[in-house]
Coordinates of C-alpha atoms in Angstrom, one line a residue:
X24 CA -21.2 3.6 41.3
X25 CA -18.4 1.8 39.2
X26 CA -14.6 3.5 39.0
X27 CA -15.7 3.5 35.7
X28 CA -18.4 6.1 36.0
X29 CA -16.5 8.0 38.5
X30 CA -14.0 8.6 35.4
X31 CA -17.1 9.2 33.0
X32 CA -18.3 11.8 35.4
X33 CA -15.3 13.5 36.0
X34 CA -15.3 17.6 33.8
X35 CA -12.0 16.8 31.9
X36 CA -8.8 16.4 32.5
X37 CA -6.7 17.2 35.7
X38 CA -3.1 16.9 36.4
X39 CA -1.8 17.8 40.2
X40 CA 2.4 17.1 40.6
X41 CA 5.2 16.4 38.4
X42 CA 5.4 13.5 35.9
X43 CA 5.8 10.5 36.8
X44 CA 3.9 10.7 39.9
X45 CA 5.1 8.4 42.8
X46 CA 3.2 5.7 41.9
X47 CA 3.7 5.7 38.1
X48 CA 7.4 6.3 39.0
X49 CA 7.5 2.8 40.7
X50 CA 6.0 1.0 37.7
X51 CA 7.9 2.5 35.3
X52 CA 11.1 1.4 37.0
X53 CA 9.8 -1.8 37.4
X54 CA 9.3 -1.9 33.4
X55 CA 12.3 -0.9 32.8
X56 CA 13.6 -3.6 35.2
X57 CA 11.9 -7.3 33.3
X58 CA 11.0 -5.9 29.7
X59 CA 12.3 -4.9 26.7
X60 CA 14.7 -1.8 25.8
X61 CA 12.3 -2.0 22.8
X62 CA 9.6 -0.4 24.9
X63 CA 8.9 3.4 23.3
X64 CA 5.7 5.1 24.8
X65 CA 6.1 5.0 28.3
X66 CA 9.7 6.8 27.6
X67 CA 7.4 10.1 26.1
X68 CA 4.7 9.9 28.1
X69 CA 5.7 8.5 31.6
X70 CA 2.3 7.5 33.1
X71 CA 1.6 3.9 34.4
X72 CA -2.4 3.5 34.0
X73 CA -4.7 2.3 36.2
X74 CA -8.2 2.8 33.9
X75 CA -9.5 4.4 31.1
X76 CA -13.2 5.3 30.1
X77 CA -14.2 6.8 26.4
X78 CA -11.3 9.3 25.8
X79 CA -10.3 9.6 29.3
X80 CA -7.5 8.1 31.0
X81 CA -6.2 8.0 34.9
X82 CA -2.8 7.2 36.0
X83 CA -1.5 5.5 39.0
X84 CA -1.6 8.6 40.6
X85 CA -5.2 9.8 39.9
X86 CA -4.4 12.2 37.5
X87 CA -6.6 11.9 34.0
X88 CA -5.8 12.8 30.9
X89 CA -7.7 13.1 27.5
X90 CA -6.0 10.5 24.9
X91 CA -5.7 11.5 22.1
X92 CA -3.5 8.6 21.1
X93 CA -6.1 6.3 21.5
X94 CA -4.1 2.4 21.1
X95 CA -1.9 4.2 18.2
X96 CA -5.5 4.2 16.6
X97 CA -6.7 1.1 17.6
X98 CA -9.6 2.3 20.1
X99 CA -12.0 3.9 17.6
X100 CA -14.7 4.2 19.7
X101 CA -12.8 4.9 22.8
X102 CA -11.8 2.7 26.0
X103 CA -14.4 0.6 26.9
X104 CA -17.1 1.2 25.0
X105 CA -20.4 -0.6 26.8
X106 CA -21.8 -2.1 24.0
X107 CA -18.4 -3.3 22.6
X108 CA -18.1 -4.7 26.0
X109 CA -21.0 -6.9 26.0
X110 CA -20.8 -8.0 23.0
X111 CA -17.3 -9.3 23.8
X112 CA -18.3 -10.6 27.3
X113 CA -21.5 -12.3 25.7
X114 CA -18.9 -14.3 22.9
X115 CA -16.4 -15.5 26.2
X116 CA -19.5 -17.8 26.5
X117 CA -20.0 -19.6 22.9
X118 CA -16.3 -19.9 21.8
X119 CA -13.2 -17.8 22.2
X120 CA -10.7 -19.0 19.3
X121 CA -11.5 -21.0 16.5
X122 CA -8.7 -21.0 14.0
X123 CA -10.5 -20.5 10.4
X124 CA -13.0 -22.7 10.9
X125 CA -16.3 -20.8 9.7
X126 CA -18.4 -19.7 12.9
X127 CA -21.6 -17.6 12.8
X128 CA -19.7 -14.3 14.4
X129 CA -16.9 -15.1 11.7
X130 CA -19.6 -14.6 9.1
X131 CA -20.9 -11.8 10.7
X132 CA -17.9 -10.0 11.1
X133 CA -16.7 -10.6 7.2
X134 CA -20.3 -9.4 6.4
X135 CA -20.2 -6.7 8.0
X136 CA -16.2 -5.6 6.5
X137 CA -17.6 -6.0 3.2
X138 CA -20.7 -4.1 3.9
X139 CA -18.7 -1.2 4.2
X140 CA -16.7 -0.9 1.2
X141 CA -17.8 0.8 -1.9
X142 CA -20.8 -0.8 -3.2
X143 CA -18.4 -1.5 -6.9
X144 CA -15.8 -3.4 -4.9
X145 CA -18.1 -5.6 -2.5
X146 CA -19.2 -8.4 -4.9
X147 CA -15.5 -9.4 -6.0
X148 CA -13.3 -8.8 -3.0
X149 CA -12.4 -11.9 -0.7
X150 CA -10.9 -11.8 2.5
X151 CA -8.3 -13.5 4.3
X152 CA -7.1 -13.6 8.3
X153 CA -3.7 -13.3 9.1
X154 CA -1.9 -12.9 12.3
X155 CA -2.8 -10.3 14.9
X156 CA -1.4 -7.5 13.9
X157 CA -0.9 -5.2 10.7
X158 CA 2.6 -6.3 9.9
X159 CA 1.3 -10.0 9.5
X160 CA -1.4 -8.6 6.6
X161 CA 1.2 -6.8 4.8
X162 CA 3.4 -9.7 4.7
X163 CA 0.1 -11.5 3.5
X164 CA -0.2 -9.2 1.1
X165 CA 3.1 -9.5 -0.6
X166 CA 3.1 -12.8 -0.5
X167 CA -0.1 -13.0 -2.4
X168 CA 1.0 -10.9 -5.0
X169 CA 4.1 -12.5 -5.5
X170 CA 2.6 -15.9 -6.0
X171 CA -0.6 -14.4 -8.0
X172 CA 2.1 -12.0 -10.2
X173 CA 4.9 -14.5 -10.3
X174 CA 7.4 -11.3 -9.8
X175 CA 9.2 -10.7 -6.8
X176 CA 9.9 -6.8 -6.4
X177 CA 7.5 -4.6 -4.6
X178 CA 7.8 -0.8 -4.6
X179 CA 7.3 1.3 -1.7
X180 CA 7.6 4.8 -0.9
X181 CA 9.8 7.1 0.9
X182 CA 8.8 8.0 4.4
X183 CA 6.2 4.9 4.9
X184 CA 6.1 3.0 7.4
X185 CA 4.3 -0.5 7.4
X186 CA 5.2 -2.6 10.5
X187 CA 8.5 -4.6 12.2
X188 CA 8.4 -7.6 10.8
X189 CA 11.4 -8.3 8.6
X190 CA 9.2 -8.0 5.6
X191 CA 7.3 -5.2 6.6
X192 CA 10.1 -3.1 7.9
X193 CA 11.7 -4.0 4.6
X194 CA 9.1 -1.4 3.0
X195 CA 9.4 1.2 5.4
X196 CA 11.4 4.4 4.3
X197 CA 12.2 5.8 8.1
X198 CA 15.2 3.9 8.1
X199 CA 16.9 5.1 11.3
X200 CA 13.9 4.9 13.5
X201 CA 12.1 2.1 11.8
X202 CA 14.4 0.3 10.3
X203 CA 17.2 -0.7 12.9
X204 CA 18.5 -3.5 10.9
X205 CA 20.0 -4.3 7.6
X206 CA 17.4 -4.7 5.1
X207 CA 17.5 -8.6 4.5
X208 CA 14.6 -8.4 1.9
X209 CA 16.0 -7.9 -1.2
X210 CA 14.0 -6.1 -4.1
X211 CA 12.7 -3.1 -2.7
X212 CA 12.4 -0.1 -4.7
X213 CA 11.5 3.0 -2.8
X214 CA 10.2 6.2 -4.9
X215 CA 9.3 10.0 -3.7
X216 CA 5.7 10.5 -1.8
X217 CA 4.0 13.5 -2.6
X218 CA 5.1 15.2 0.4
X219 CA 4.6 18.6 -0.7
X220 CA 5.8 20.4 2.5
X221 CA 9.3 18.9 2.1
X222 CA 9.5 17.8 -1.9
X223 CA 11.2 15.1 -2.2
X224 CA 12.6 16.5 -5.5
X225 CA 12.9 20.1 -4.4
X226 CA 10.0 21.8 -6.2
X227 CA 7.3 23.9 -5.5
X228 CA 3.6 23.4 -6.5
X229 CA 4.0 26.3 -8.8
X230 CA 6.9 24.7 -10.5
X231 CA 5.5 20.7 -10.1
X232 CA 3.0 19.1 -11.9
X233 CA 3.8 16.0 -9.5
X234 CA 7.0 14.9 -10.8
X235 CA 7.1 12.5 -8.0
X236 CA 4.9 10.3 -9.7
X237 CA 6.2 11.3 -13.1
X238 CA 9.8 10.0 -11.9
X239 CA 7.9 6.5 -11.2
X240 CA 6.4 6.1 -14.6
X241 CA 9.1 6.8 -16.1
X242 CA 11.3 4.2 -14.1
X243 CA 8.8 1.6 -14.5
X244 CA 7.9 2.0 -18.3
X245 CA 12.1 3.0 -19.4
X246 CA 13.2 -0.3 -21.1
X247 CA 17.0 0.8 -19.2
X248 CA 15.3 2.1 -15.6
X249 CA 16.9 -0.8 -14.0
X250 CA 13.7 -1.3 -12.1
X251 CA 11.8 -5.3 -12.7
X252 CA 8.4 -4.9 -13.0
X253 CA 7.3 -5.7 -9.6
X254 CA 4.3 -8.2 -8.0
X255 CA 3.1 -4.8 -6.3
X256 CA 3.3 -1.2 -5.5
X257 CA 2.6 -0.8 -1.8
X258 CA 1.3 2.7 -0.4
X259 CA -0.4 4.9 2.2
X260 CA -3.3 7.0 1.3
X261 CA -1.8 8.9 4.3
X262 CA 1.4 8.5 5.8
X263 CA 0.8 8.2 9.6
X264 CA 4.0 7.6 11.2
X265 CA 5.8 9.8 8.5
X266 CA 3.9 12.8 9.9
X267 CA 0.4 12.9 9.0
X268 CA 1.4 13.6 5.3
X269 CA -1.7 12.7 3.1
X270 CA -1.4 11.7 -0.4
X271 CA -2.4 14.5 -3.1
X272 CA -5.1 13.7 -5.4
X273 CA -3.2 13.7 -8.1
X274 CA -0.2 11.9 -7.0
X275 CA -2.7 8.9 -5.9
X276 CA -4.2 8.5 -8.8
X277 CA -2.1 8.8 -10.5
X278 CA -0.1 5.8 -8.9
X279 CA -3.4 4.0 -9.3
X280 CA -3.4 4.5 -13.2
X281 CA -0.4 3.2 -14.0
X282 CA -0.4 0.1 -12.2
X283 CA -3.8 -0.6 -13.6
X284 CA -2.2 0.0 -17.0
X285 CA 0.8 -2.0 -16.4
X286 CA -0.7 -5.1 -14.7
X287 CA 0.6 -4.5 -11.0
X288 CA -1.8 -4.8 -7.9
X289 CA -2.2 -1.6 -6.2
X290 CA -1.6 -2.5 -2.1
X291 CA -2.9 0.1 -0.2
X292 CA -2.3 -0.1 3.6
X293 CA -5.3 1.2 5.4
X294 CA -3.8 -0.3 9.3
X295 CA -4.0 3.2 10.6
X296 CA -6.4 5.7 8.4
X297 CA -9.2 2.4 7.9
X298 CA -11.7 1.8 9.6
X299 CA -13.4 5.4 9.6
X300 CA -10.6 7.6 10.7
X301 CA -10.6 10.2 7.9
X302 CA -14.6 10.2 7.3
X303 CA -15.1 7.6 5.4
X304 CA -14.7 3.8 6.4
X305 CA -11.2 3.9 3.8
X306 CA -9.0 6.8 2.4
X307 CA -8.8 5.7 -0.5
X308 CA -12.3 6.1 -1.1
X309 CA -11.4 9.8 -0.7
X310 CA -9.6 9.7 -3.8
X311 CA -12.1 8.1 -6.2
X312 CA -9.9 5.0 -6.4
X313 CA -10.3 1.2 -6.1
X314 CA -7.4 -0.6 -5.0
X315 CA -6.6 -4.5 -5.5
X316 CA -5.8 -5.3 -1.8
X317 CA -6.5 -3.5 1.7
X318 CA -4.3 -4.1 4.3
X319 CA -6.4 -3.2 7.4
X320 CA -5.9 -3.9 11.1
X321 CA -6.1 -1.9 14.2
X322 CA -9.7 -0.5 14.5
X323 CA -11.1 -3.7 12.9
X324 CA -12.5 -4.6 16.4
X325 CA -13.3 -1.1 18.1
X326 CA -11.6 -2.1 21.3
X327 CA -8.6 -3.5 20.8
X328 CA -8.8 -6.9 20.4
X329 CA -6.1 -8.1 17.9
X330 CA -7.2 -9.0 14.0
X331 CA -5.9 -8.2 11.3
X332 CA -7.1 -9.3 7.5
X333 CA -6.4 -8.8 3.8
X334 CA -9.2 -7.7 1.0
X335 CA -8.3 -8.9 -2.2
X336 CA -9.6 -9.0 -6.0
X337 CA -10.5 -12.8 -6.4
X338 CA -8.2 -12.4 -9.5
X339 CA -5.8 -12.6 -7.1
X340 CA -6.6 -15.9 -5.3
X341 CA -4.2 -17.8 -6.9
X342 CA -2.3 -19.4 -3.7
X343 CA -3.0 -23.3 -2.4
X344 CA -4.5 -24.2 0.8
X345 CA -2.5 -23.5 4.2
X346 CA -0.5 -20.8 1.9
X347 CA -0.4 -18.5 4.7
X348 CA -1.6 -19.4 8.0
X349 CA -2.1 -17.7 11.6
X350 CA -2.9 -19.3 14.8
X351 CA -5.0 -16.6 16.4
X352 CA -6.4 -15.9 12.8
X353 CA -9.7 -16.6 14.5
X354 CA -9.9 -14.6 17.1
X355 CA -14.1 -15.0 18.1
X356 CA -13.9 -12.1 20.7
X357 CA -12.6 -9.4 18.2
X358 CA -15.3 -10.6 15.5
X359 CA -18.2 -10.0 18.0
X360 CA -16.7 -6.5 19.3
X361 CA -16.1 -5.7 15.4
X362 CA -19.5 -6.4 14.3
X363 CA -21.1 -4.5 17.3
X364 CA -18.3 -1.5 16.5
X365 CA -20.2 -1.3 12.4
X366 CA -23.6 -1.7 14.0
X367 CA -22.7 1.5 16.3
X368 CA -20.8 3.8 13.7
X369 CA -23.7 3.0 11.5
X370 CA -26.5 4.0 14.1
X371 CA -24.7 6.8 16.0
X372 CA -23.8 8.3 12.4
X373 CA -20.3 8.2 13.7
X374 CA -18.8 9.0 10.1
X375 CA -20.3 12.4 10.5
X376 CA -18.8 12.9 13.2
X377 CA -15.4 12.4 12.2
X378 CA -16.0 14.6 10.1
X379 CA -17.1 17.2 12.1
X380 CA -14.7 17.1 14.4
X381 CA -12.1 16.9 11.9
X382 CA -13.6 20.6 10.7
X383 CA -13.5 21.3 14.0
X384 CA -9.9 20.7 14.9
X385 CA -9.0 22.3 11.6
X386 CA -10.7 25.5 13.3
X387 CA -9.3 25.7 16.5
X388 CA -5.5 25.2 15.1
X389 CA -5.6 27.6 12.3
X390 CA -3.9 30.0 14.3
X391 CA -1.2 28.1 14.0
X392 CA -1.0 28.8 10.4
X393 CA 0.6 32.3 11.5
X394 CA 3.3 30.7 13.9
X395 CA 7.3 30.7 12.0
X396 CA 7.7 27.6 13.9
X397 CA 4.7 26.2 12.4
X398 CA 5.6 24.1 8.8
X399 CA 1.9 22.8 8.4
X400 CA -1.0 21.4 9.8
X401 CA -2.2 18.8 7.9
X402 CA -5.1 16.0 8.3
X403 CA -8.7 14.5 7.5
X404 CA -11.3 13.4 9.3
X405 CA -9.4 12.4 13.2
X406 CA -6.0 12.0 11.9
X407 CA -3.8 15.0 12.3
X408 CA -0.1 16.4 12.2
X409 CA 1.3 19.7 13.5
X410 CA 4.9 19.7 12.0
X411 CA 7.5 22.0 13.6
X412 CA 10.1 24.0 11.9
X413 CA 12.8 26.3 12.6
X414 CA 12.0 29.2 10.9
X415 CA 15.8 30.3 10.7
X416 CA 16.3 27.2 8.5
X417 CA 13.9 25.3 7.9
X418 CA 15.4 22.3 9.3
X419 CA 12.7 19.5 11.5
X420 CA 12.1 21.1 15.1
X421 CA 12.1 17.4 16.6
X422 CA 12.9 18.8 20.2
X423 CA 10.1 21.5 20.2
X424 CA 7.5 18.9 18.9
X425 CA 9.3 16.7 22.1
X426 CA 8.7 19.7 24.0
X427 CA 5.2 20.1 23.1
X428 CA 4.6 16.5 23.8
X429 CA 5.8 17.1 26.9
X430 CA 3.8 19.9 28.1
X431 CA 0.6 18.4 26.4
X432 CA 1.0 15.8 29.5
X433 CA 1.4 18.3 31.9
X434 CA -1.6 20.2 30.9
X435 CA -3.8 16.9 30.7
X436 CA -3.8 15.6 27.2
X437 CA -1.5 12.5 25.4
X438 CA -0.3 12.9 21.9
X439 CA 2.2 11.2 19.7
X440 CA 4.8 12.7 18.0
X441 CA 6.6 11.3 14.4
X442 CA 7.7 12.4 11.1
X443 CA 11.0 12.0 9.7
X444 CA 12.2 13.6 12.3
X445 CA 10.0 13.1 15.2
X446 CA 8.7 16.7 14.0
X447 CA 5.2 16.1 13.9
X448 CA 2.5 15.9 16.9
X449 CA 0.2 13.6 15.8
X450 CA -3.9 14.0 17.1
X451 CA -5.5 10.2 17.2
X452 CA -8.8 11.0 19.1
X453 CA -11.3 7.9 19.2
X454 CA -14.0 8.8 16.4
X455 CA -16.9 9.4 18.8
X456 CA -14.9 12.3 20.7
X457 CA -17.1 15.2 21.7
X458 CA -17.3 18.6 20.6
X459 CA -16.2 19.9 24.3
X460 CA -13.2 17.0 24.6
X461 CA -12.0 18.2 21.4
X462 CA -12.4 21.9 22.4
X463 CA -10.5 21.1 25.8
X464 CA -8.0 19.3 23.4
X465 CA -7.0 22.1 21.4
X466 CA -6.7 24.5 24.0
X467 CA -4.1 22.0 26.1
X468 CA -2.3 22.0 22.7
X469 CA -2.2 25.4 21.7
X470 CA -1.6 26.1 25.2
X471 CA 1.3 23.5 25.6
X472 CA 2.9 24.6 22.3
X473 CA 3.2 28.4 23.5
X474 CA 4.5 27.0 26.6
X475 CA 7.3 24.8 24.4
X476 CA 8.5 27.6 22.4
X477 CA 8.8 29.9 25.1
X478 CA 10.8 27.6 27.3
X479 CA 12.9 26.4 24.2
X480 CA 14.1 30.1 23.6
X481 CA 15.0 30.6 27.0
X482 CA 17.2 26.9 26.7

């Protein structure tokens, strides 16, 4: 029997001693010793792992933990899926990296992408490779607008976040955590989100009728609004690391309406919500929309295997050869594991279950709705926020959602916190997570958040 199945087999989650353990304590100060300052998630969540298996993972010191973080996302069907596996182990055999030369999996793989958007959109959408990561698409993505548009101002919107490239962290609205740099990307415009919770223009919804929105038509189609018509308005369906925040019906399409009226591509960035994380295979197909270009990355390959791509109108196709390149654009492994990871979420009706899950999470945290620290719970599908607020004031609880992070370890589960201001815990679960591990789930977290509150009003 494989390590493997020993962590398959094992009930759920168990936690003996404090964190770090001995062992995860060593490689953590080792970390700390040869990389980066940069690092971030072993500074919340001090483990060092030593496996993982479906939506379990074991530290150094055998204790095992249900991840709900999953890769930030990028593990949709969980660690190590066995058929993702093989297909990846079958592919180290024919050819590993081949640039953009067309290959058979390449096909495959782009096949398969466009299989899955909305049967409207497949017949005139092209694709292009980028680098490995979402913040090379979304600089793809602007640059193709800009050269297809001519224009060079983009719009972008308050508390999005889109990657930490200059370019891409040029869009983001989290300046202090995101954004650690002068902006050196000049024409940026960012507008109000319909982040209802915390209105950017300090209304209600019974005294809005989305005047976030209205203050961006306006601004675009004033003569004197002292804003260019851009090459492209870039947005979120759902904010992810803004807080889980998503985008009201209205409010999207809204936005969508406007730039079709005034000639702008409509970018929206699918990195973290595509792939099938809200219950269907985009979000924006939740809002009765078709977009000009899809940024999409992390899930794209079910395992983690770095790609990242653009899906364009070919009205858009306007650049010359070699216009934007990528040297691992043609990653071979990540095409097999990605076609394999459509094949399975079409056969194992794996939308479905994201979306019964997603009801099912919604379920087990509505008690939460009653608790004064509580601002919202929020989500679709397997993406989901609990946003924490003192009651007294109303001002972002940042250390209680720490705190709740916190104890979440110690009872056997990793989540993510973010929002404005690191507010939000954040639920990632791979897409094929089962009834009982979500159960288990949501008992660590309601269990860890009584434990935070308690401990914070004795601090």
């Amino acid at each position: 029997m494989t390590s493997s199945q020993r962590l398959d087999a094992l009930a759920g989650p168990q936690v003996t001693g404090d964190l770090p353990g001995p062992r995860s304590a060593e490689f953590l100060a080792r970390q700390a010793g040869y990389e980066s300052n940069a690092r971030s998630y072993p500074r919340r969540l001090p483990i060092a792992i030593e496996q993982a298996s479906g939506s379990l993972v074991r530290d150094m010191d055998g204790n095992v933990f249900i991840d709900f973080l999953a890769g930030a996302g990028v593990l949709s069907l969980g660690h190590n899926h066995p058929e993702l596996v093989a297909a990846v182990t079958a592919q180290l055999d024919v050819l590993t990296h081949g640039l953009d030369f067309p290959t058979p999996v390449r096909e495959e793989f782009v096949e398969a992408q466009l299989s899955m958007l909305p049967a409207s959109m497949r017949s005139r959408m092209k694709v292009h490779f980028c680098g490995p990561t979402g913040a090379n698409a979304v600089d793809a993505a602007l640059k193709l607008c800009k050269t297809a548009t001519g224009r060079g101002d983009i719009i972008s919107f308050q508390g999005g976040f889109h990657g930490s490239t200059h370019a891409a962290m040029a869009l983001t609205g989290l300046i202090s955590q995101k954004r650690p740099v002068p902006n050196g990307v000049p024409g940026i415009h960012f507008f109000p989100y319909s982040y209802c919770t915390r209105c950017p223009v300090g209304l209600t919804p019974d005294s809005c009728s989305t005047n976030c929105v209205s203050y961006l038509e306006r601004a675009l189609t004033d003569t004197n609004g002292g804003v260019p018509l851009p090459a492209a308005v870039v947005m979120e369906m759902i904010q992810g690391e803004g807080g889980i925040i998503p985008a009201t019906a209205d409010f999207a399409r809204r936005v969508r309406t406007l730039t079709r009226e005034l000639g702008i591509p409509l970018v929206v960035d699918e990195v973290q919500t595509g792939c099938g994380r809200t219950g269907t295979w985009f979000a924006f197909e939740e809002y009765g929309i078709e977009p000009d270009v899809i940024i999409a990355s992390k899930a794209l390959s079910g395992i983690g295997a770095p790609v990242a791509l653009i899906m364009y109108d070919a009205a858009l196709d306007t650049w010359a050869p070699g216009a934007h390149t990528g040297t691992f654009r043609g990653n071979q492994l990540a095409f097999a594991a990605g076609v394999e990871a459509v094949r399975i979420i079409q056969r194992d009706d794996v939308l479905g279950n994201v979306i019964r899950r997603g009801e099912q999470i919604s379920d087990r945290l509505k008690p939460l709705l009653d608790d004064p620290w509580v601002a919202e719970v929020r989500g679709r599908g397997l993406i989901w926020g609990v946003e924490f607020a003192d009651p007294a004031d109303h001002r972002p609880a940042g250390r209680l959602a720490s705190a709740v992070q916190r104890e979440a370890l110690r009872g056997g589960l990793i989540v993510e916190v973010g929002g404005r201001d690191d507010d939000v815990v954040r639920l990632m679960p791979p897409l094929n997570v089962t009834e009982a591990t979500v159960d288990a789930a949501c008992s660590i977290l309601l269990n860890a958040i009584r434990t935070a509150k308690a401990t914070q009003q004795e601090v």
